[in-house]
Short mmCIF file of C-alpha atoms in Angstrom, two decimals:
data_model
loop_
_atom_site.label_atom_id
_atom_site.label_comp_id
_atom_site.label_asym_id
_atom_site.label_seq_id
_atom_site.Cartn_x
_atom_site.Cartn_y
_atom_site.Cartn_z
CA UNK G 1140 0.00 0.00 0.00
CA UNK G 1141 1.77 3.34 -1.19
CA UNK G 1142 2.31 5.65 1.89
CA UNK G 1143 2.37 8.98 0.59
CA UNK G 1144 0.52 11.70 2.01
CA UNK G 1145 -2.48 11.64 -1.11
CA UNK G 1146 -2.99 7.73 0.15
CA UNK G 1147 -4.95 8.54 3.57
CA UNK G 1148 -8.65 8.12 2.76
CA UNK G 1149 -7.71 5.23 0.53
CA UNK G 1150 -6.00 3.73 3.42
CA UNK G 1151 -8.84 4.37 5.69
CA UNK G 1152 -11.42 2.89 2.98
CA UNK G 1153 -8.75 -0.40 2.77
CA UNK G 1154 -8.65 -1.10 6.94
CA UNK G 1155 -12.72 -0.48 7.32
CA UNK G 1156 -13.63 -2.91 4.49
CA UNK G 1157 -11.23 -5.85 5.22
CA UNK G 1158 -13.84 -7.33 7.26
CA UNK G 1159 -16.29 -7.67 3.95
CA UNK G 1160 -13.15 -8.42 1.80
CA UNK G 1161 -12.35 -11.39 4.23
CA UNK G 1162 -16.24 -12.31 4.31
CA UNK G 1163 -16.15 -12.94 0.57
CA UNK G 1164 -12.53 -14.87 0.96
CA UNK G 1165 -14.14 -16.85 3.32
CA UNK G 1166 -16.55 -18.00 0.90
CA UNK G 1167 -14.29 -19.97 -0.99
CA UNK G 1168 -11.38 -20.79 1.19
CA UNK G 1169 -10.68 -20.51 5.49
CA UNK G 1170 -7.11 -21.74 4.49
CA UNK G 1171 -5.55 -18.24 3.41
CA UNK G 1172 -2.57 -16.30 4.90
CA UNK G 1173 -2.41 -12.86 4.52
CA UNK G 1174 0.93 -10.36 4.93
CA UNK G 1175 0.80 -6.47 4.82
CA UNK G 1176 4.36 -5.51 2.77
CA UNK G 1177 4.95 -1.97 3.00
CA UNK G 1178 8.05 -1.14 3.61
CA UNK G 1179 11.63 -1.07 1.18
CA UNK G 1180 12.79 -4.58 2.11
CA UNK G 1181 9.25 -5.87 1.75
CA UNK G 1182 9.04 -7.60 5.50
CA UNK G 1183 5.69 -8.08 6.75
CA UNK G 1184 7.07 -5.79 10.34
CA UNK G 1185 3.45 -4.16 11.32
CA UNK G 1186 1.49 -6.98 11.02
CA UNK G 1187 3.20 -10.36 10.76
CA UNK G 1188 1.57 -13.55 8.67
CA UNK G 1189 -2.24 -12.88 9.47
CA UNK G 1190 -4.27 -16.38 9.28
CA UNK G 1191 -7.84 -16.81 9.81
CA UNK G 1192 -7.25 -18.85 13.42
CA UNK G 1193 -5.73 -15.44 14.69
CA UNK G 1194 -8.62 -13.43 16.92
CA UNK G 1195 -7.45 -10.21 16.13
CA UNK G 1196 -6.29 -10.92 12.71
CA UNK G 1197 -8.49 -7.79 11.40
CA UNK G 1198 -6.78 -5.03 13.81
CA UNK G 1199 -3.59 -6.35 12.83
CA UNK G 1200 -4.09 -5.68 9.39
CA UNK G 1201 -6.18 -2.28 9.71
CA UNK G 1202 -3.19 -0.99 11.45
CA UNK G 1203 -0.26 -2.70 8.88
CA UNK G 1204 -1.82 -0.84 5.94
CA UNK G 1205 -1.17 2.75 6.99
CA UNK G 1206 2.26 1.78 8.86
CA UNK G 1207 5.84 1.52 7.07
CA UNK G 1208 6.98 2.71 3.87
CA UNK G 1209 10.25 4.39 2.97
CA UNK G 1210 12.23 5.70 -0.46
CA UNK G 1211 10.17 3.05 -2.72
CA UNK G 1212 7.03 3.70 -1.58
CA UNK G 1213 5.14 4.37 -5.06
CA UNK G 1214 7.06 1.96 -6.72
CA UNK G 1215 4.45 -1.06 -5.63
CA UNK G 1216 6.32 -4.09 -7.68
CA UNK G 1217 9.96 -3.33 -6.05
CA UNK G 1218 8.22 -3.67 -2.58
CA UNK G 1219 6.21 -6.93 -3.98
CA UNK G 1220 9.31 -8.30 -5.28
CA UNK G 1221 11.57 -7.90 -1.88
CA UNK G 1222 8.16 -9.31 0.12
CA UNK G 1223 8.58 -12.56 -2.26
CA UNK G 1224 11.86 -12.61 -2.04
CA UNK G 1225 12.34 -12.77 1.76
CA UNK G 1226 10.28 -15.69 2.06
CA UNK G 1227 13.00 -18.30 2.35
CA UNK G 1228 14.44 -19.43 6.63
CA UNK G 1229 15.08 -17.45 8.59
CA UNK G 1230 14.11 -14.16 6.62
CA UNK G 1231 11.41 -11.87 7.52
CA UNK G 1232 8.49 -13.20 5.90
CA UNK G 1233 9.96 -17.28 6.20
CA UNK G 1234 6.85 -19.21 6.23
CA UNK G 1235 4.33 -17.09 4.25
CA UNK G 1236 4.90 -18.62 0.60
CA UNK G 1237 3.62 -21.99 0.49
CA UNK G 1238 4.11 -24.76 -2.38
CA UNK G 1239 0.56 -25.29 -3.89
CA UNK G 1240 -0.94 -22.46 -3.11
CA UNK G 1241 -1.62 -19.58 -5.29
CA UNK G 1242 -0.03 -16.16 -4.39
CA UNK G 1243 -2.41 -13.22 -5.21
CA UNK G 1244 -0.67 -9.54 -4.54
CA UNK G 1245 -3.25 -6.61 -4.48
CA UNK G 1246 -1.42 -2.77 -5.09
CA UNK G 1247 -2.92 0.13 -3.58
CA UNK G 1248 -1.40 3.76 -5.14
CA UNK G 1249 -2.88 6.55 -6.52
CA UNK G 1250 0.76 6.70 -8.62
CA UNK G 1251 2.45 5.42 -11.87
CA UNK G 1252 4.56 2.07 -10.85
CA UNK G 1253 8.18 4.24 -9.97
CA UNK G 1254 10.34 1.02 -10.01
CA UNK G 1255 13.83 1.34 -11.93
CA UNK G 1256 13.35 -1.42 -13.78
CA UNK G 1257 10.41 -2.67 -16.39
CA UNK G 1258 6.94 -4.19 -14.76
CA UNK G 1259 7.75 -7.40 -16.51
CA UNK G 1260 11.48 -7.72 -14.76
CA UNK G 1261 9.50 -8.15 -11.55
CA UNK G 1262 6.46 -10.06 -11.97
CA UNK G 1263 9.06 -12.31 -14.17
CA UNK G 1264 11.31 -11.95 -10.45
CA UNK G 1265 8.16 -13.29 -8.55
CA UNK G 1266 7.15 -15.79 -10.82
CA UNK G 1267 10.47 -17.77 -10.88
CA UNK G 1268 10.56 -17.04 -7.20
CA UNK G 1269 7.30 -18.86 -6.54
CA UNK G 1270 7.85 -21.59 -9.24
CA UNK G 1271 5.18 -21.43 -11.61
CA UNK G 1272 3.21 -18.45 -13.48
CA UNK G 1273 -0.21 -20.78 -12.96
CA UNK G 1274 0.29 -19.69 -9.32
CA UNK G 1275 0.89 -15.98 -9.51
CA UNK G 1276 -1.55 -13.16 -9.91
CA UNK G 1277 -1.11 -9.60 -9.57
CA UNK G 1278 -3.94 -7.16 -8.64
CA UNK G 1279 -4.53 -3.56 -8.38
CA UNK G 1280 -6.31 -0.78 -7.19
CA UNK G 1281 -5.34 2.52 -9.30
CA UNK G 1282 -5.72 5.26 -11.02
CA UNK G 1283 -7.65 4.65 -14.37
CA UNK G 1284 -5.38 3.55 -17.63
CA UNK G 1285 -4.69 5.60 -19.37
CA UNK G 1286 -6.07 8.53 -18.43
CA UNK G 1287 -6.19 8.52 -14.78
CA UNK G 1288 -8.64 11.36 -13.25
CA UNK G 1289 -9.04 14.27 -11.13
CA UNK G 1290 -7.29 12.04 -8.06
CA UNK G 1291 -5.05 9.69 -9.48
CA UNK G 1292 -2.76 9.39 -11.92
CA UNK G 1293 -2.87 6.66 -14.89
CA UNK G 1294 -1.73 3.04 -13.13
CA UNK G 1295 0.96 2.50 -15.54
CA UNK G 1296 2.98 -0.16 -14.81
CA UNK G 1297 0.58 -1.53 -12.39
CA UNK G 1298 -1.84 -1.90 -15.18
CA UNK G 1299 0.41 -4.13 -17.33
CA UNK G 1300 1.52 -5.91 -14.32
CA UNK G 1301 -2.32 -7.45 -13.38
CA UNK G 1302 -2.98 -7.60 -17.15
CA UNK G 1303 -0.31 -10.29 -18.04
CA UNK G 1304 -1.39 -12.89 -15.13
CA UNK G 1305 -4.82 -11.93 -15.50
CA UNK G 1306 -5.69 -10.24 -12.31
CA UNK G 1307 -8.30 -7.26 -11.08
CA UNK G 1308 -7.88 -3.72 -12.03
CA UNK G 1309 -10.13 -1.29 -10.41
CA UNK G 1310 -10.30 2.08 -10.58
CA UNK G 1311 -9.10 3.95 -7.58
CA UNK G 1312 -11.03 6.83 -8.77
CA UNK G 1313 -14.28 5.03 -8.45
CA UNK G 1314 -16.21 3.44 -5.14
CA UNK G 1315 -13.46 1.00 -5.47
CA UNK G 1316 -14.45 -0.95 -2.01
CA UNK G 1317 -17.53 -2.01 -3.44
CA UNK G 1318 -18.96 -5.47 -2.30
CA UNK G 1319 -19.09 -6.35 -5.95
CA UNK G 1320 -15.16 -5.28 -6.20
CA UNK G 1321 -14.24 -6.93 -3.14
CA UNK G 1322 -15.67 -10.83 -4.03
CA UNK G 1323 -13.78 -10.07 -7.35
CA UNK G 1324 -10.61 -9.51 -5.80
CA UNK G 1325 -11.41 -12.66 -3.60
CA UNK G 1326 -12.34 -14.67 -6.26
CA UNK G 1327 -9.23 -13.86 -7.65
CA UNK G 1328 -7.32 -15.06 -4.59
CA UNK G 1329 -8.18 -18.54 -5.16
CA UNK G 1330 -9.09 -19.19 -8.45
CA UNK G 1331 -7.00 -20.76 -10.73
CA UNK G 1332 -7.24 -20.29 -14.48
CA UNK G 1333 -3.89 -21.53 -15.54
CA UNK G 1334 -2.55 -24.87 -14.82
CA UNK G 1335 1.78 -25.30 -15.68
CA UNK G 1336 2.14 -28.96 -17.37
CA UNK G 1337 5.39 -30.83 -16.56
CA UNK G 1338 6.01 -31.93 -19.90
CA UNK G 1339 5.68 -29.69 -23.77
CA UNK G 1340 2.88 -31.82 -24.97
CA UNK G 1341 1.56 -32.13 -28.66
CA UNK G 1342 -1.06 -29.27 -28.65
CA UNK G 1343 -3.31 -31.64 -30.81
CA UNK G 1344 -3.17 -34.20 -28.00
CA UNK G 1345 -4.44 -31.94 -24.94
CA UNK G 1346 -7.74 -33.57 -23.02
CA UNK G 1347 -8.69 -31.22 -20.47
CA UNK G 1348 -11.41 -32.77 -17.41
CA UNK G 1349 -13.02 -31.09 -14.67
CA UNK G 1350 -14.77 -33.38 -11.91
CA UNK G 1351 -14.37 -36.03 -14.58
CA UNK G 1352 -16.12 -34.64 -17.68
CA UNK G 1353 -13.88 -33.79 -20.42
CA UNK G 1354 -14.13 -29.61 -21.52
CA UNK G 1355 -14.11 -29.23 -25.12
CA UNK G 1356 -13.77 -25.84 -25.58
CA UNK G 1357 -13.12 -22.09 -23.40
CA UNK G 1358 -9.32 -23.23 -22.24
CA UNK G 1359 -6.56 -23.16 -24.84
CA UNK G 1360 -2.91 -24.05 -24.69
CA UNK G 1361 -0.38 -21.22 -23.96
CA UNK G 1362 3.11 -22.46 -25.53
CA UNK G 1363 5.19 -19.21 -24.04
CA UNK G 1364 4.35 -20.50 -20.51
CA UNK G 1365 3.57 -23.96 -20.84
CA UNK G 1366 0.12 -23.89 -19.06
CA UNK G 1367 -3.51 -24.50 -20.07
CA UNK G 1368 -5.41 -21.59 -19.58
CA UNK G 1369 -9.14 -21.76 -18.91
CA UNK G 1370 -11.05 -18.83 -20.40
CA UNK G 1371 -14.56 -19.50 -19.49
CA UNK G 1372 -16.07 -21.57 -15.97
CA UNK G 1373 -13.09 -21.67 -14.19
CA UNK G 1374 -12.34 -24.41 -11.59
CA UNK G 1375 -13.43 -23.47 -8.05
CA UNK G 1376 -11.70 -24.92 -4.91
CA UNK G 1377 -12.34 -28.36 -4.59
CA UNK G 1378 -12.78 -29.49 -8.41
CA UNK G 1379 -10.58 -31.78 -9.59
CA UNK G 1380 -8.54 -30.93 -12.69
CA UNK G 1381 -7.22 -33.48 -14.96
CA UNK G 1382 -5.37 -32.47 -18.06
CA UNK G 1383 -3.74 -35.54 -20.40
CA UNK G 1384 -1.43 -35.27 -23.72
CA UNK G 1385 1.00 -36.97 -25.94
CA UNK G 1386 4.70 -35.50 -25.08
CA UNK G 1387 6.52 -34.58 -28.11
CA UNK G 1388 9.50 -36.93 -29.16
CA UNK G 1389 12.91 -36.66 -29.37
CA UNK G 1390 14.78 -37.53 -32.41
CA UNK G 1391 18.32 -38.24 -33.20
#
């Protein structure tokens, strides 16, 4: 969450609405973990790992989202990418990354991204630190692209970022703490749309089943990332996925 002085009511709108933000989460998952990465180094110092078996897990994070911050405030993916980064024993945030599950980061800034380097250095930085781009989504809440408004500038950077892994962009010019908004930005928390196969398969070969019944159409194969992406009724928590193929061979 960007910390400059312009952020304060969007702060304030953030902490009162995490309760109906976490209501909507809960709908679909009670096994989430939650950190609030503000400042340079990206550790999690004003809140800790909040998890819903924690009573106070909801003052924690109303006071983590106004708290930190430093030189790279405003430059949202630098601070995402040193939060992912520090995830490994004995760092700040040891514990919070987990293997299967998928990691959804939400920017708040009424900014451009400032970061020195391109948006796609660091989402590219988190995906190979989490493993897999089926399991990374970026999200964000700024100012409208490309225009941006009265408030906010245009989200550049941002923008691109929750465009490529197919996240949420809302407008943080708008009623952005809707109850509509939030259960999309908790529906994107858990759902999955892309799913990384462990082999290059023969496109022609791909069967793709949900809950046993084979989908014949709204996924298609993405060969930059190796994944099948679903485009249409995308798997919920608790479906079983099932995708088959024919490998492609090796010849001498």
């Amino acid at each position: 969450v960007d910390q400059s002085c312009s952020m304060d009511d969007d702060q304030a709108r953030l902490a009162s609405n995490f309760s109906t933000f976490i209501s909507e989460l809960n709908t679909y998952s009670t096994d989430w973990q939650i950190i609030v990465a503000n400042n340079d180094n990206g550790c999690n110092s004003h809140g800790g790992v909040l998890r819903p078996e924690a009573t106070n897990y909801v003052t924690r994070f109303q006071s983590a989202v106004s708290a930190g911050g430093g030189w790279w405030t405003e430059a949202g993916l630098t601070v995402t990418s040193e939060a992912v980064e520090m995830t490994d024993p004995g760092e700040c945030n040891y514990g919070f990354l987990r293997p299967e599950a998928m990691l959804h980061i939400i920017m708040v800034s009424d900014e451009p991204e400032q970061s020195t380097s391109t948006w796609n250095w660091y989402v590219d930085k988190v995906i190979a630190k989490k493993g897999s781009s089926a399991n990374v989504k970026f999200s964000a809440i700024a100012g409208d692209y490309p225009g941006g408004c009265a408030t906010a500038e245009a989200g550049s950077g941002y923008y691109q970022a929750v465009s490529a892994t197919e996240g949420v962009f809302l407008s943080i010019c708008s009623e952005w703490a809707s109850p509509t908004n939030l259960a999309m930005l908790a529906a994107a928390s858990i759902q999955q749309a892309a799913f990384e196969l462990s082999a290059t398969p023969a496109p022609s070969t791909i069967h793709v089943y949900v809950n046993g019944t084979e989908r014949l159409d709204n996924w298609h194969y993405d060969a930059s990332d190796n994944t099948v992406v679903f485009d249409d009724g995308i798997p919920s928590e608790g479906d079983n996925v099932r995708i088959e193929y024919g490998g492609l061979a090796d010849c001498d």
